[in-house]
Every structure is written in C-alpha cells, then in structure tokens.
Amino acid sequence: MSEFLASRYEGLSPYVPGEQPKDRTYVKLNSNETSVPPAPGVARALADPALLANLGRYADPHCMPLREAVASTYGLDAAEVFCGNGSDEVLGFLLLTFCEPGSRIAFPDVTYGFYRDFSSTQGLDWTEIPLLDDFTLDVDAFAAFDSTVVFPNPNAPTGLAISPADVVRICETHPGRLVIVDEAYVDYGSQTCAPLVRDHRNLVVVHTMSKSRNLAGAHIGWCLAQADLVSDLNDIKFSFNPFNLSAPTMAMGIAALEDEGYFRACTHQIMETRERTRAELEAMGFTVLPSVTNFVFATHPALRAHDWLVRLREAGVLTRYYAAPRIDDWLRVTVGTDEEMDVFLRETRRILETL
Ligand SMILES: *Cc1c(COP(=O)(O)O)cnc(C)c1O
C-alpha cells in the first residue's frame, strides 16, 4: 500500500475472484460462469454495422433500451429498473446511495464475500447472521434485524433458497429499512421476488446476466425497485460514472433477453446436469446440499475438501474452496456442460479410489 492510499481504506480486504490460471487448459468449474456461448442474437448484435459506426458517440447514460428489455421480461416499467456494469456495481450503487457511512448492514455468515468487502470500502459496520445448522437462511433473525439487510436468494455457496413469502416477512417486520435480495442464481429452479417490488417499498431485487444468460464477459446487472428508489440510484450514478454501460454491452444484453427459448434451454440443461451430478456424487458417498443454482456444494467423510480441490486441480479441474468457518470441508463446484461434469466426476472417482 502506498503512502497516498486514503486512510479510510486501511484494513481493506478486496474481493478475491475464482482463480483464472493460464498455465494449461482447465475444466473451469470455480466461478459459476458458463462455457456455453450466449444466445445467437448476441453475435448478430455485435456485428451490427450501426453499432460500430456509432462507437465514437457516448452510449445512452439512462440505458433506456436495456432497461425496457429488462422491464418487459418482468412485466415492470423501465422506471423500476436500474442497470449496472455487473450486479456487483449495482450492489455497490445500492450501498452508496442508501446506506449512511457507519450504519449497519447484515448478511449471512456464509455467503457471497463481496458484501463484506464492499461494506468495508463504504465504511459500513456489518453483522453476520449465522445460517441455521442445515445451512438455510435464518429468516427470523433477518426479519428481526432493523437496519439494511442483503442476502443472495438462492444463497451462495450453499445453493439453498427461501420462499418469496419468507422475503415478504423480512420486508414487513421493518418496513423502514432496505431488504436487498440478490437473485444471481434464481433462474435455476427457485422463485423470483421481482413482482413483489410493486407492493414493498423497501424491497430491492438484484439480478445478473453473468450466470443464466451466459454473459459474464459482458458484465451486465440490474436491480428492480420502486421508481423513486431507481431515480435516487440514477442520481448517484450520474454523480459518479454516468456512462457505466458501453453500447456493445447494452446491445449484447438486449439480444440475450430477446431469446427466451435459448435462455430456457440453457437453464433447463444446467438443472438436469446438476441433478445427475448430485446423484453421482451421492452414490460416491458425498453429502450434497439440494441446490437450486448452477453449482453444487459437497462434502465427503473420507476426503478432505482441500485435498479434493488440490487433486482436482492437478487433474485439470478447477473448483472453489473456502477456508472459512463451517464450510472449510466443503467444495463448491459449478455445473458446467455434461462433458465437463463427466471429467469432474471421473477425476473425483479416481481420487476416491486412491484413498
Ligand atoms: C456472481 C454473483 C454476483 C456478481 O455478478 P456480476 O453481475 O458478474 O457482478 C453477485 N451476487 C452473487 C451472489 C453472485 O454469485
């Protein structure tokens, strides 16, 4: 750290993304992205001569066509949609816009690490609400908390979801504080809370195209909330980075949203492959949480998770390990294509045979 770093960032612990090693070709199952290309319309959108001809101009800072495409996907109005350069940026803008410095925010003890990192950048105090023993979210504790709360639904890295009725209960116990529900994985078999924002002023639903729309490399996210909250977010965005989404990025997002059939086929395939992977792991003696996401979270009584990680990496398969309390004997494995999962399962079987 240089002597110029602002003192408020002392003690910062930046988010550590899944490793992206380049020393060989890996089966990459460590970042919950996909190796499947996006909808065919995305390539056509990028090849549009009008897009290229206009690259000398700034793109629409209101992101209107993209917001309209998102809104029509949910049956909402564009005024109820805020777009960002990935949902991480949207989460950042939410905390920047709605949380007082020094105020408190709660998230689960076992969850997406970025909430903690971003809270620390923003000078927020945080409370980690422990998951219950079965790794489900403690709905009562979140309902009781009287300041901002944020959690993924389904949660990561556990893969478990709570119902929209539970989210409503969390919203209604303290209507004066914000409830941020991060639905990064909602398209793999759980129910969205998107329609609830009309009735719940304090609810914000966040979503990303990085997972279920095969567009991590484009990095597009949004949140849904009542129009005056979206307006506040835009005011802060226009005071920070008005042109946060490039024209090619937005064109890709719109094209992907237009192809509902491709989206359904991709997410359906992931869910089928997930269930097969889970069944095969269980047959090998693993305990696998009943995931409704594009990853599985698994542990084995005779194989330490960290050894499993290291030996899979030696075999060319990347997975994700967390040296954190409660989950340090579990591995998170992204559900890839059937071929990728066959390699993962074959190598896992081989590792178990050597024990
Ligand atoms: C992947 C992920 C994100 C980040 O998505 P981006 O849109 O790529 O920034 C946010 N929240 C959770 C829980 C995620 O797993």
Coordinates of C-alpha atoms and ligand atoms in Angstrom, one line a residue, residues 31-32 85-89 91 112 115 152 154 156 182 184-185 207-211 216 219-221 295 332, ligand 1:
S31 CA -16.6 -19.2 -10.9
N32 CA -20.2 -20.2 -11.7
N85 CA -21.8 -2.9 -15.1
G86 CA -22.5 -6.2 -13.5
S87 CA -24.6 -6.8 -10.4
D88 CA -21.5 -6.1 -8.3
E89 CA -21.7 -2.5 -9.5
L91 CA -24.8 -3.7 -5.3
Y112 CA -21.1 -14.1 -1.2
Y115 CA -20.9 -7.9 0.6
P152 CA -28.5 -13.9 -2.1
P154 CA -30.7 -18.7 -3.5
A156 CA -24.1 -18.9 -2.4
D182 CA -29.5 -10.8 -4.8
A184 CA -27.9 -14.1 -9.2
Y185 CA -29.0 -17.8 -9.3
H207 CA -30.0 -9.8 -10.9
T208 CA -27.1 -10.5 -13.2
M209 CA -26.6 -11.8 -16.8
S210 CA -23.3 -13.3 -15.8
K211 CA -24.7 -16.7 -15.0
A216 CA -20.1 -12.9 -17.6
H219 CA -20.9 -7.9 -17.3
I220 CA -24.4 -6.6 -17.0
G221 CA -26.6 -6.5 -13.9
F295 CA -23.4 -25.2 -8.6
R332 CA -18.3 -25.6 -4.4
Ligands
LIG1 C1 -21.8 -13.9 -9.5 C2 -22.5 -13.2 -8.4 C3 -22.7 -11.8 -8.5 C4 -21.9 -10.9 -9.4 O1 -22.4 -10.9 -10.6 P1 -21.8 -9.8 -11.7 O2 -23.1 -9.4 -12.4 O3 -20.9 -10.6 -12.6 O4 -21.1 -8.7 -11.0 C5 -23.5 -11.2 -7.5 N1 -24.0 -11.9 -6.5 C6 -23.8 -13.2 -6.4 C7 -24.4 -14.0 -5.2 C8 -23.1 -13.9 -7.3 O5 -22.8 -15.2 -7.2

